[in-house]
Amino acid sequence: MIAQAWLPGTNDPKIMPASRHRAPSRRPLWILAPILLVCMALVALYVHPLRRYSACYVFSSSVCSLKEWLPPVHTRVYNDDELATRVVIRDILLMPAVESKNPKIAFMFLTPGSLPFEKLWEKFFRGHEDKFSIYVHASREKPVHVSSLFVGKEIRSEKVAWGKISMVDAEKRLLANALQDIDNQHFILLSDSCVPLHNFDYVYNYLLGINVSFIDGFKDPGPHGTGRYSEHMLPEIEKEDFRKGAQWFSIKRQHAVLILADSVYYTKFKLYCRPRMEGRNCYADEHYLPTLFHMVDPGGIANWSVTHVDWSEGKWHPKAYRARDVTLDLLKNIISIDESIHVTSDSKKVVQRRPCVWNGMKRPCYLFARKFYPEALDSLMHLLSNLTII
């Protein structure tokens, strides 16, 4: 429709344009979708903040940086002892490594008495006297030595009961003595039934060439894992953090100091992880260190032990090798293993496999092996010599 209007002083109407009506705006609605998703993600992160460092492998580093403004994960108030322990542990982990011009490995033997494989160990150690230290904790009787390398290496020892906190106490006693030597940079816990699988140089380079500790640990939802957990450990230790592993560790100096610095978490295991407690059997030497390091430095441990032991028989104790069992094939098979295997103790019997990765490379897992009867000494001396291991 065209509108007409009269202009003043004229007789002719003028055509005036009709008023325009704008079409409704059609901005693309899809732009709002990603904005809405981002907002929802931020709200979710605010309500449920990331609780584990492993989440940073899923989310980008920019998302992980949100922890700087998100509410703190732990909302409970620490008591004085736990707060002090957490501060000390944090500072130990942040401290630079103590440098040594002559780094050594501390070999710590936990034994009831004499060491039946001293001759084998002497052959392993000879020629490397400036690269190792020896410490012997004999809990029952004074050892009789057949090698001069072990003479005078005993520390003050106390009785050790299998499965009780006294086993952990003996480990800490060995660490305290070994830490007095500033050159000791790595600390290996060995039993009287342990033997080396490689020559000294291989072991030395393997352990000092990587910045992790070899502490065994995995989550076992069965009766021999979290089934041993006691709620008396709360609030310091939650059930989801409870771990299980072999006691035979190999750790760097930083972690050795950390173990001695801890009293809060150690005390929880001393009081509430004991055999025949509340109808369950809990063994502190199998749970304390795996749980502690899962809580305070999960990325600093390998989660496998460099000491091989065979639990395939499913008994309370691992398979023990007599002289007739020790063959070249047995030793070769152990040496060639390159993945750590754990089996849960629940009805599902889930097999957990973990490749043994050393500085980004898949490597054989084991440097030592147990349990060997004393009668196997001659066979081991002969076979390991033929393998050019010692």
mmCIF file of C-alpha atoms in Angstrom:
data_model
loop_
_atom_site.group_PDB
_atom_site.id
_atom_site.type_symbol
_atom_site.label_atom_id
_atom_site.label_comp_id
_atom_site.label_asym_id
_atom_site.label_seq_id
_atom_site.Cartn_x
_atom_site.Cartn_y
_atom_site.Cartn_z
ATOM 1 C CA MET A 1 0.000 0.000 0.000
ATOM 2 C CA ILE A 2 1.305 3.455 -0.957
ATOM 3 C CA ALA A 3 0.467 6.342 1.357
ATOM 4 C CA GLN A 4 -0.278 9.818 0.037
ATOM 5 C CA ALA A 5 0.141 13.110 1.880
ATOM 6 C CA TRP A 6 -0.517 16.854 1.092
ATOM 7 C CA LEU A 7 2.353 19.228 1.307
ATOM 8 C CA PRO A 8 1.592 22.725 2.548
ATOM 9 C CA GLY A 9 1.217 25.363 -0.233
ATOM 10 C CA THR A 10 0.658 22.830 -3.010
ATOM 11 C CA ASN A 11 -2.316 21.221 -4.673
ATOM 12 C CA ASP A 12 -0.532 17.950 -5.525
ATOM 13 C CA PRO A 13 -0.353 15.075 -3.255
ATOM 14 C CA LYS A 14 3.080 13.564 -2.708
ATOM 15 C CA ILE A 15 3.643 9.868 -2.526
ATOM 16 C CA MET A 16 5.124 8.895 0.849
ATOM 17 C CA PRO A 17 6.840 5.544 1.421
ATOM 18 C CA ALA A 18 4.982 3.090 3.567
ATOM 19 C CA SER A 19 6.446 2.220 7.008
ATOM 20 C CA ARG A 20 8.778 -0.767 6.952
ATOM 21 C CA HIS A 21 8.304 -3.838 9.147
ATOM 22 C CA ARG A 22 11.609 -5.694 10.036
ATOM 23 C CA ALA A 23 11.600 -9.461 9.851
ATOM 24 C CA PRO A 24 12.308 -11.134 13.154
ATOM 25 C CA SER A 25 16.039 -11.802 13.821
ATOM 26 C CA ARG A 26 17.292 -15.308 12.956
ATOM 27 C CA ARG A 27 20.613 -15.582 14.827
ATOM 28 C CA PRO A 28 22.012 -19.156 14.787
ATOM 29 C CA LEU A 29 20.928 -20.894 17.979
ATOM 30 C CA TRP A 30 23.662 -23.564 17.706
ATOM 31 C CA ILE A 31 26.224 -21.066 19.010
ATOM 32 C CA LEU A 32 24.499 -21.236 22.395
ATOM 33 C CA ALA A 33 24.984 -25.009 22.674
ATOM 34 C CA PRO A 34 28.771 -25.085 23.305
ATOM 35 C CA ILE A 35 28.475 -22.083 25.637
ATOM 36 C CA LEU A 36 25.868 -23.981 27.651
ATOM 37 C CA LEU A 37 28.051 -27.118 27.773
ATOM 38 C CA VAL A 38 31.051 -25.145 29.029
ATOM 39 C CA CYS A 39 28.922 -23.544 31.756
ATOM 40 C CA MET A 40 27.613 -26.953 32.823
ATOM 41 C CA ALA A 41 31.146 -28.373 32.961
ATOM 42 C CA LEU A 42 32.370 -25.502 35.150
ATOM 43 C CA VAL A 43 29.434 -25.952 37.504
ATOM 44 C CA ALA A 44 30.130 -29.695 37.719
ATOM 45 C CA LEU A 45 33.813 -29.102 38.480
ATOM 46 C CA TYR A 46 32.863 -26.603 41.165
ATOM 47 C CA VAL A 47 30.448 -28.995 42.837
ATOM 48 C CA HIS A 48 32.616 -32.106 42.343
ATOM 49 C CA PRO A 49 36.253 -30.941 42.189
ATOM 50 C CA LEU A 50 38.967 -33.261 40.867
ATOM 51 C CA ARG A 51 40.127 -35.556 43.658
ATOM 52 C CA ARG A 52 43.044 -37.374 42.064
ATOM 53 C CA TYR A 53 46.106 -36.238 40.159
ATOM 54 C CA SER A 54 45.346 -38.974 37.611
ATOM 55 C CA ALA A 55 42.403 -36.872 36.432
ATOM 56 C CA CYS A 56 44.944 -34.597 34.743
ATOM 57 C CA TYR A 57 45.622 -37.402 32.262
ATOM 58 C CA VAL A 58 41.974 -37.201 31.198
ATOM 59 C CA PHE A 59 41.473 -33.442 31.254
ATOM 60 C CA SER A 60 43.800 -30.874 29.729
ATOM 61 C CA SER A 61 46.291 -29.000 31.872
ATOM 62 C CA SER A 62 44.128 -25.899 31.619
ATOM 63 C CA VAL A 63 41.284 -27.740 33.324
ATOM 64 C CA CYS A 64 43.634 -29.047 36.005
ATOM 65 C CA SER A 65 44.715 -25.463 36.720
ATOM 66 C CA LEU A 66 41.170 -24.798 37.939
ATOM 67 C CA LYS A 67 42.244 -26.264 41.260
ATOM 68 C CA GLU A 68 43.710 -22.840 42.035
ATOM 69 C CA TRP A 69 40.256 -21.341 42.494
ATOM 70 C CA LEU A 70 38.048 -24.356 43.152
ATOM 71 C CA PRO A 71 37.121 -25.130 46.765
ATOM 72 C CA PRO A 72 39.676 -27.367 48.546
ATOM 73 C CA VAL A 73 39.160 -31.102 48.058
ATOM 74 C CA HIS A 74 39.591 -31.994 51.726
ATOM 75 C CA THR A 75 36.947 -30.300 53.803
ATOM 76 C CA ARG A 76 37.721 -31.918 57.123
ATOM 77 C CA VAL A 77 39.943 -30.153 59.629
ATOM 78 C CA TYR A 78 43.236 -31.931 60.343
ATOM 79 C CA ASN A 79 44.297 -32.407 63.938
ATOM 80 C CA ASP A 80 47.653 -31.030 65.041
ATOM 81 C CA ASP A 81 49.599 -34.260 64.500
ATOM 82 C CA GLU A 82 48.275 -34.956 61.017
ATOM 83 C CA LEU A 83 48.697 -31.364 59.905
ATOM 84 C CA ALA A 84 52.319 -31.361 61.072
ATOM 85 C CA THR A 85 52.964 -34.706 59.356
ATOM 86 C CA ARG A 86 51.444 -33.535 56.076
ATOM 87 C CA VAL A 87 53.555 -30.369 56.106
ATOM 88 C CA VAL A 88 56.762 -32.337 56.759
ATOM 89 C CA ILE A 89 55.945 -34.897 54.042
ATOM 90 C CA ARG A 90 55.151 -32.132 51.558
ATOM 91 C CA ASP A 91 58.454 -30.379 52.214
ATOM 92 C CA ILE A 92 60.410 -33.651 51.967
ATOM 93 C CA LEU A 93 58.889 -34.306 48.550
ATOM 94 C CA LEU A 94 59.663 -30.749 47.397
ATOM 95 C CA MET A 95 63.268 -30.777 48.559
ATOM 96 C CA PRO A 96 65.972 -31.322 45.946
ATOM 97 C CA ALA A 97 67.756 -34.654 46.145
ATOM 98 C CA VAL A 98 70.833 -34.821 48.348
ATOM 99 C CA GLU A 99 73.765 -35.050 45.957
ATOM 100 C CA SER A 100 76.673 -37.391 46.516
ATOM 101 C CA LYS A 101 79.994 -37.550 44.719
ATOM 102 C CA ASN A 102 80.002 -41.288 45.337
ATOM 103 C CA PRO A 103 76.387 -42.563 45.294
ATOM 104 C CA LYS A 104 75.926 -45.978 46.859
ATOM 105 C CA ILE A 105 73.166 -48.548 47.280
ATOM 106 C CA ALA A 106 72.295 -49.751 50.774
ATOM 107 C CA PHE A 107 71.577 -53.490 50.873
ATOM 108 C CA MET A 108 69.482 -54.121 53.980
ATOM 109 C CA PHE A 109 69.048 -57.748 55.019
ATOM 110 C CA LEU A 110 66.112 -58.640 57.267
ATOM 111 C CA THR A 111 66.887 -62.108 58.615
ATOM 112 C CA PRO A 112 66.272 -64.254 61.721
ATOM 113 C CA GLY A 113 69.964 -65.244 61.873
ATOM 114 C CA SER A 114 72.748 -66.239 59.486
ATOM 115 C CA LEU A 115 72.522 -65.523 55.763
ATOM 116 C CA PRO A 116 72.723 -68.814 53.838
ATOM 117 C CA PHE A 117 73.671 -67.135 50.551
ATOM 118 C CA GLU A 118 76.595 -64.998 51.747
ATOM 119 C CA LYS A 119 78.972 -66.705 49.304
ATOM 120 C CA LEU A 120 76.688 -65.837 46.404
ATOM 121 C CA TRP A 121 76.310 -62.254 47.554
ATOM 122 C CA GLU A 122 80.086 -61.948 48.065
ATOM 123 C CA LYS A 123 80.628 -62.898 44.439
ATOM 124 C CA PHE A 124 77.986 -60.332 43.456
ATOM 125 C CA PHE A 125 79.616 -57.525 45.490
ATOM 126 C CA ARG A 126 83.330 -58.149 44.812
ATOM 127 C CA GLY A 127 85.058 -55.366 42.905
ATOM 128 C CA HIS A 128 82.421 -52.752 43.724
ATOM 129 C CA GLU A 129 83.248 -52.025 47.348
ATOM 130 C CA ASP A 130 82.889 -48.261 46.908
ATOM 131 C CA LYS A 131 79.345 -48.505 45.542
ATOM 132 C CA PHE A 132 77.437 -50.366 48.241
ATOM 133 C CA SER A 133 76.765 -50.592 51.955
ATOM 134 C CA ILE A 134 75.511 -53.640 53.906
ATOM 135 C CA TYR A 135 73.201 -53.659 56.939
ATOM 136 C CA VAL A 136 71.956 -56.801 58.678
ATOM 137 C CA HIS A 137 68.977 -56.962 61.059
ATOM 138 C CA ALA A 138 69.132 -60.389 62.746
ATOM 139 C CA SER A 139 66.033 -60.764 64.900
ATOM 140 C CA ARG A 140 66.669 -64.118 66.628
ATOM 141 C CA GLU A 141 70.347 -64.975 66.822
ATOM 142 C CA LYS A 142 73.718 -63.490 65.986
ATOM 143 C CA PRO A 143 74.724 -64.422 62.425
ATOM 144 C CA VAL A 144 77.731 -66.574 61.685
ATOM 145 C CA HIS A 145 79.462 -65.121 58.634
ATOM 146 C CA VAL A 146 81.334 -66.916 55.864
ATOM 147 C CA SER A 147 82.185 -63.705 53.997
ATOM 148 C CA SER A 148 84.341 -60.893 55.329
ATOM 149 C CA LEU A 149 82.066 -58.396 53.557
ATOM 150 C CA PHE A 150 79.320 -59.108 56.113
ATOM 151 C CA VAL A 151 81.450 -59.050 59.256
ATOM 152 C CA GLY A 152 80.497 -56.172 61.567
ATOM 153 C CA LYS A 153 77.449 -55.180 59.495
ATOM 154 C CA GLU A 154 74.817 -56.074 62.089
ATOM 155 C CA ILE A 155 72.716 -53.264 63.530
ATOM 156 C CA ARG A 156 70.931 -53.238 66.885
ATOM 157 C CA SER A 157 68.031 -55.588 66.333
ATOM 158 C CA GLU A 158 64.842 -56.627 68.079
ATOM 159 C CA LYS A 159 62.514 -59.596 67.734
ATOM 160 C CA VAL A 160 60.274 -59.667 64.690
ATOM 161 C CA ALA A 161 56.920 -61.454 64.571
ATOM 162 C CA TRP A 162 55.507 -62.413 61.169
ATOM 163 C CA GLY A 163 52.558 -60.252 60.153
ATOM 164 C CA LYS A 164 52.897 -57.791 63.037
ATOM 165 C CA ILE A 165 54.019 -54.178 63.218
ATOM 166 C CA SER A 166 57.433 -55.325 64.502
ATOM 167 C CA MET A 167 58.214 -56.212 60.869
ATOM 168 C CA VAL A 168 57.689 -52.575 59.856
ATOM 169 C CA ASP A 169 59.684 -51.450 62.893
ATOM 170 C CA ALA A 170 62.632 -53.569 61.719
ATOM 171 C CA GLU A 171 62.397 -52.011 58.249
ATOM 172 C CA LYS A 172 62.457 -48.524 59.752
ATOM 173 C CA ARG A 173 65.383 -49.494 61.981
ATOM 174 C CA LEU A 174 67.367 -50.587 58.939
ATOM 175 C CA LEU A 175 66.503 -47.362 57.099
ATOM 176 C CA ALA A 176 67.533 -45.195 60.058
ATOM 177 C CA ASN A 177 70.946 -46.857 60.180
ATOM 178 C CA ALA A 178 71.463 -46.723 56.418
ATOM 179 C CA LEU A 179 70.424 -43.060 56.176
ATOM 180 C CA GLN A 180 73.341 -42.071 58.412
ATOM 181 C CA ASP A 181 75.615 -42.544 55.399
ATOM 182 C CA ILE A 182 74.948 -39.539 53.165
ATOM 183 C CA ASP A 183 76.297 -41.439 50.135
ATOM 184 C CA ASN A 184 73.546 -44.052 50.338
ATOM 185 C CA GLN A 185 71.081 -42.969 47.648
ATOM 186 C CA HIS A 186 68.996 -46.111 47.218
ATOM 187 C CA PHE A 187 67.791 -48.623 49.808
ATOM 188 C CA ILE A 188 66.921 -52.271 49.114
ATOM 189 C CA LEU A 189 65.124 -54.525 51.603
ATOM 190 C CA LEU A 190 66.136 -58.181 51.216
ATOM 191 C CA SER A 191 65.397 -61.380 53.117
ATOM 192 C CA ASP A 192 67.694 -64.269 53.967
ATOM 193 C CA SER A 193 66.158 -66.253 51.067
ATOM 194 C CA CYS A 194 66.863 -63.596 48.394
ATOM 195 C CA VAL A 195 69.426 -63.958 45.602
ATOM 196 C CA PRO A 196 70.567 -61.562 42.849
ATOM 197 C CA LEU A 197 69.492 -62.217 39.243
ATOM 198 C CA HIS A 198 71.889 -59.790 37.508
ATOM 199 C CA ASN A 199 75.434 -58.563 37.996
ATOM 200 C CA PHE A 200 76.175 -55.594 40.226
ATOM 201 C CA ASP A 201 76.618 -53.038 37.443
ATOM 202 C CA TYR A 202 73.231 -53.898 35.953
ATOM 203 C CA VAL A 203 71.501 -53.522 39.337
ATOM 204 C CA TYR A 204 73.360 -50.292 40.139
ATOM 205 C CA ASN A 205 72.479 -48.618 36.842
ATOM 206 C CA TYR A 206 68.884 -49.876 36.940
ATOM 207 C CA LEU A 207 68.179 -48.387 40.377
ATOM 208 C CA LEU A 208 70.201 -45.176 40.227
ATOM 209 C CA GLY A 209 69.199 -44.443 36.654
ATOM 210 C CA ILE A 210 65.568 -43.690 37.487
ATOM 211 C CA ASN A 211 63.885 -41.292 39.893
ATOM 212 C CA VAL A 212 61.207 -43.583 41.329
ATOM 213 C CA SER A 213 60.902 -46.050 44.186
ATOM 214 C CA PHE A 214 59.925 -49.651 43.600
ATOM 215 C CA ILE A 215 57.121 -50.176 46.091
ATOM 216 C CA ASP A 216 54.592 -52.846 45.225
ATOM 217 C CA GLY A 217 50.931 -51.875 45.478
ATOM 218 C CA PHE A 218 47.505 -52.515 43.998
ATOM 219 C CA LYS A 219 43.845 -52.228 44.947
ATOM 220 C CA ASP A 220 42.394 -55.573 45.987
ATOM 221 C CA PRO A 221 38.641 -55.428 46.727
ATOM 222 C CA GLY A 222 38.696 -58.952 48.162
ATOM 223 C CA PRO A 223 39.024 -60.302 51.718
ATOM 224 C CA HIS A 224 42.844 -60.192 51.587
ATOM 225 C CA GLY A 225 42.797 -56.566 50.431
ATOM 226 C CA THR A 226 40.229 -53.964 51.494
ATOM 227 C CA GLY A 227 38.561 -56.736 53.485
ATOM 228 C CA ARG A 228 41.331 -56.157 56.041
ATOM 229 C CA TYR A 229 40.562 -52.461 56.352
ATOM 230 C CA SER A 230 39.238 -51.173 59.679
ATOM 231 C CA GLU A 231 37.075 -48.076 59.974
ATOM 232 C CA HIS A 232 39.089 -47.199 63.066
ATOM 233 C CA MET A 233 41.648 -45.852 60.565
ATOM 234 C CA LEU A 234 39.297 -42.998 59.715
ATOM 235 C CA PRO A 235 39.518 -40.108 59.137
ATOM 236 C CA GLU A 236 43.235 -40.214 58.290
ATOM 237 C CA ILE A 237 43.005 -43.300 56.048
ATOM 238 C CA GLU A 238 39.943 -43.907 53.889
ATOM 239 C CA LYS A 239 38.955 -47.332 52.607
ATOM 240 C CA GLU A 240 39.357 -46.272 48.972
ATOM 241 C CA ASP A 241 43.043 -45.510 49.644
ATOM 242 C CA PHE A 242 43.803 -48.899 51.243
ATOM 243 C CA ARG A 243 46.366 -50.829 49.165
ATOM 244 C CA LYS A 244 48.195 -54.149 49.272
ATOM 245 C CA GLY A 245 51.661 -55.188 48.114
ATOM 246 C CA ALA A 246 54.821 -57.151 48.830
ATOM 247 C CA GLN A 247 57.007 -55.732 51.576
ATOM 248 C CA TRP A 248 60.302 -56.087 49.668
ATOM 249 C CA PHE A 249 60.903 -52.539 48.534
ATOM 250 C CA SER A 250 63.696 -50.659 46.775
ATOM 251 C CA ILE A 251 63.413 -46.939 47.446
ATOM 252 C CA LYS A 252 65.213 -43.670 46.809
ATOM 253 C CA ARG A 253 66.624 -41.610 49.683
ATOM 254 C CA GLN A 254 63.805 -39.058 49.639
ATOM 255 C CA HIS A 255 61.222 -41.771 50.311
ATOM 256 C CA ALA A 256 63.370 -43.404 52.981
ATOM 257 C CA VAL A 257 63.394 -40.110 54.902
ATOM 258 C CA LEU A 258 59.637 -39.784 54.391
ATOM 259 C CA ILE A 259 58.997 -43.186 55.982
ATOM 260 C CA LEU A 260 60.919 -42.201 59.092
ATOM 261 C CA ALA A 261 59.126 -38.841 59.255
ATOM 262 C CA ASP A 262 55.644 -40.379 59.312
ATOM 263 C CA SER A 263 54.091 -41.177 62.665
ATOM 264 C CA VAL A 264 50.383 -40.475 62.118
ATOM 265 C CA TYR A 265 49.644 -43.037 59.401
ATOM 266 C CA TYR A 266 52.111 -45.533 60.884
ATOM 267 C CA THR A 267 50.249 -45.372 64.210
ATOM 268 C CA LYS A 268 46.943 -46.193 62.510
ATOM 269 C CA PHE A 269 48.450 -49.406 61.142
ATOM 270 C CA LYS A 270 50.119 -50.196 64.453
ATOM 271 C CA LEU A 271 46.797 -49.984 66.291
ATOM 272 C CA TYR A 272 44.314 -51.279 63.732
ATOM 273 C CA CYS A 273 46.156 -53.582 61.311
ATOM 274 C CA ARG A 274 46.964 -56.730 63.268
ATOM 275 C CA PRO A 275 46.410 -60.458 62.930
ATOM 276 C CA ARG A 276 43.153 -61.709 64.455
ATOM 277 C CA MET A 277 41.671 -58.251 64.913
ATOM 278 C CA GLU A 278 37.900 -57.838 64.594
ATOM 279 C CA GLY A 279 37.630 -61.251 62.984
ATOM 280 C CA ARG A 280 40.133 -60.464 60.232
ATOM 281 C CA ASN A 281 43.863 -60.827 59.685
ATOM 282 C CA CYS A 282 45.603 -57.611 58.694
ATOM 283 C CA TYR A 283 49.370 -57.581 58.113
ATOM 284 C CA ALA A 284 50.979 -54.168 58.390
ATOM 285 C CA ASP A 285 54.027 -55.048 56.286
ATOM 286 C CA GLU A 286 51.728 -55.798 53.314
ATOM 287 C CA HIS A 287 49.602 -52.656 53.589
ATOM 288 C CA TYR A 288 51.382 -49.771 55.338
ATOM 289 C CA LEU A 289 53.850 -48.615 52.669
ATOM 290 C CA PRO A 290 51.601 -49.294 49.632
ATOM 291 C CA THR A 291 48.812 -47.286 51.289
ATOM 292 C CA LEU A 292 51.067 -44.490 52.539
ATOM 293 C CA PHE A 293 52.669 -43.824 49.157
ATOM 294 C CA HIS A 294 49.394 -44.162 47.286
ATOM 295 C CA MET A 295 48.159 -41.323 49.492
ATOM 296 C CA VAL A 296 51.168 -39.002 49.555
ATOM 297 C CA ASP A 297 53.161 -39.644 46.346
ATOM 298 C CA PRO A 298 51.352 -42.010 43.951
ATOM 299 C CA GLY A 299 53.348 -40.805 40.960
ATOM 300 C CA GLY A 300 56.664 -41.430 42.698
ATOM 301 C CA ILE A 301 56.405 -45.213 42.920
ATOM 302 C CA ALA A 302 56.441 -47.938 40.280
ATOM 303 C CA ASN A 303 53.745 -50.102 41.938
ATOM 304 C CA TRP A 304 55.813 -53.234 41.488
ATOM 305 C CA SER A 305 58.692 -54.804 43.419
ATOM 306 C CA VAL A 306 62.050 -55.600 41.820
ATOM 307 C CA THR A 307 62.141 -58.784 43.917
ATOM 308 C CA HIS A 308 60.358 -61.738 42.314
ATOM 309 C CA VAL A 309 58.214 -64.118 44.321
ATOM 310 C CA ASP A 310 55.829 -66.797 43.071
ATOM 311 C CA TRP A 311 52.320 -66.736 44.596
ATOM 312 C CA SER A 312 50.785 -68.980 41.924
ATOM 313 C CA GLU A 313 50.133 -71.812 44.384
ATOM 314 C CA GLY A 314 47.532 -69.694 46.175
ATOM 315 C CA LYS A 315 48.809 -70.517 49.667
ATOM 316 C CA TRP A 316 49.527 -68.327 52.689
ATOM 317 C CA HIS A 317 53.212 -68.321 51.783
ATOM 318 C CA PRO A 318 54.847 -68.078 48.339
ATOM 319 C CA LYS A 319 56.444 -70.982 46.522
ATOM 320 C CA ALA A 320 59.848 -71.952 47.925
ATOM 321 C CA TYR A 321 62.538 -73.469 45.694
ATOM 322 C CA ARG A 322 64.573 -76.482 46.744
ATOM 323 C CA ALA A 323 67.796 -77.529 45.053
ATOM 324 C CA ARG A 324 65.960 -79.840 42.637
ATOM 325 C CA ASP A 325 63.734 -76.936 41.536
ATOM 326 C CA VAL A 326 66.582 -74.626 40.586
ATOM 327 C CA THR A 327 67.213 -75.010 36.871
ATOM 328 C CA LEU A 328 68.531 -72.832 34.084
ATOM 329 C CA ASP A 329 65.050 -72.562 32.609
ATOM 330 C CA LEU A 330 63.616 -71.385 35.942
ATOM 331 C CA LEU A 331 66.147 -68.569 36.247
ATOM 332 C CA LYS A 332 65.786 -67.553 32.598
ATOM 333 C CA ASN A 333 62.008 -67.426 32.936
ATOM 334 C CA ILE A 334 62.179 -65.191 36.015
ATOM 335 C CA ILE A 335 64.746 -62.886 34.411
ATOM 336 C CA SER A 336 62.632 -62.491 31.246
ATOM 337 C CA ILE A 337 59.401 -61.412 32.982
ATOM 338 C CA ASP A 338 58.528 -57.885 31.851
ATOM 339 C CA GLU A 339 55.125 -57.290 33.425
ATOM 340 C CA SER A 340 53.882 -57.224 36.992
ATOM 341 C CA ILE A 341 50.834 -59.380 37.732
ATOM 342 C CA HIS A 342 48.398 -59.089 40.640
ATOM 343 C CA VAL A 343 45.278 -61.168 41.217
ATOM 344 C CA THR A 344 42.408 -59.930 43.382
ATOM 345 C CA SER A 345 41.294 -62.115 46.272
ATOM 346 C CA ASP A 346 37.564 -61.777 45.653
ATOM 347 C CA SER A 347 35.430 -64.319 43.802
ATOM 348 C CA LYS A 348 36.139 -62.623 40.443
ATOM 349 C CA LYS A 349 39.910 -63.287 40.683
ATOM 350 C CA VAL A 350 40.637 -60.352 38.391
ATOM 351 C CA VAL A 351 44.139 -60.459 36.913
ATOM 352 C CA GLN A 352 45.785 -57.027 36.880
ATOM 353 C CA ARG A 353 48.732 -56.733 34.485
ATOM 354 C CA ARG A 354 51.127 -53.815 34.482
ATOM 355 C CA PRO A 355 54.107 -53.519 32.095
ATOM 356 C CA CYS A 356 57.393 -52.835 33.843
ATOM 357 C CA VAL A 357 58.411 -49.487 32.363
ATOM 358 C CA TRP A 358 61.836 -48.019 33.113
ATOM 359 C CA ASN A 359 62.321 -44.437 31.901
ATOM 360 C CA GLY A 360 59.652 -44.924 29.269
ATOM 361 C CA MET A 361 60.999 -48.278 28.058
ATOM 362 C CA LYS A 362 59.589 -51.712 28.793
ATOM 363 C CA ARG A 363 62.238 -53.632 30.732
ATOM 364 C CA PRO A 364 62.494 -56.875 32.723
ATOM 365 C CA CYS A 365 60.936 -56.358 36.140
ATOM 366 C CA TYR A 366 63.149 -58.263 38.533
ATOM 367 C CA LEU A 367 66.637 -57.767 39.923
ATOM 368 C CA PHE A 368 66.314 -60.283 42.771
ATOM 369 C CA ALA A 369 64.275 -63.386 43.575
ATOM 370 C CA ARG A 370 63.040 -65.362 46.591
ATOM 371 C CA LYS A 371 62.317 -67.796 48.285
ATOM 372 C CA PHE A 372 65.214 -70.250 47.955
ATOM 373 C CA TYR A 373 66.127 -72.932 50.486
ATOM 374 C CA PRO A 374 69.758 -72.886 51.718
ATOM 375 C CA GLU A 375 70.325 -76.244 49.998
ATOM 376 C CA ALA A 376 70.027 -74.461 46.635
ATOM 377 C CA LEU A 377 73.276 -72.503 47.124
ATOM 378 C CA ASP A 378 75.567 -74.690 44.985
ATOM 379 C CA SER A 379 73.046 -74.913 42.142
ATOM 380 C CA LEU A 380 72.557 -71.147 42.179
ATOM 381 C CA MET A 381 76.317 -70.451 42.220
ATOM 382 C CA HIS A 382 76.815 -72.732 39.210
ATOM 383 C CA LEU A 383 73.819 -71.631 37.147
ATOM 384 C CA LEU A 384 74.121 -67.887 37.760
ATOM 385 C CA SER A 385 77.812 -68.054 36.829
ATOM 386 C CA ASN A 386 76.896 -69.740 33.548
ATOM 387 C CA LEU A 387 74.416 -66.933 32.864
ATOM 388 C CA THR A 388 77.331 -64.469 33.353
ATOM 389 C CA ILE A 389 75.198 -62.793 36.016
ATOM 390 C CA ILE A 390 77.818 -62.967 38.754
#
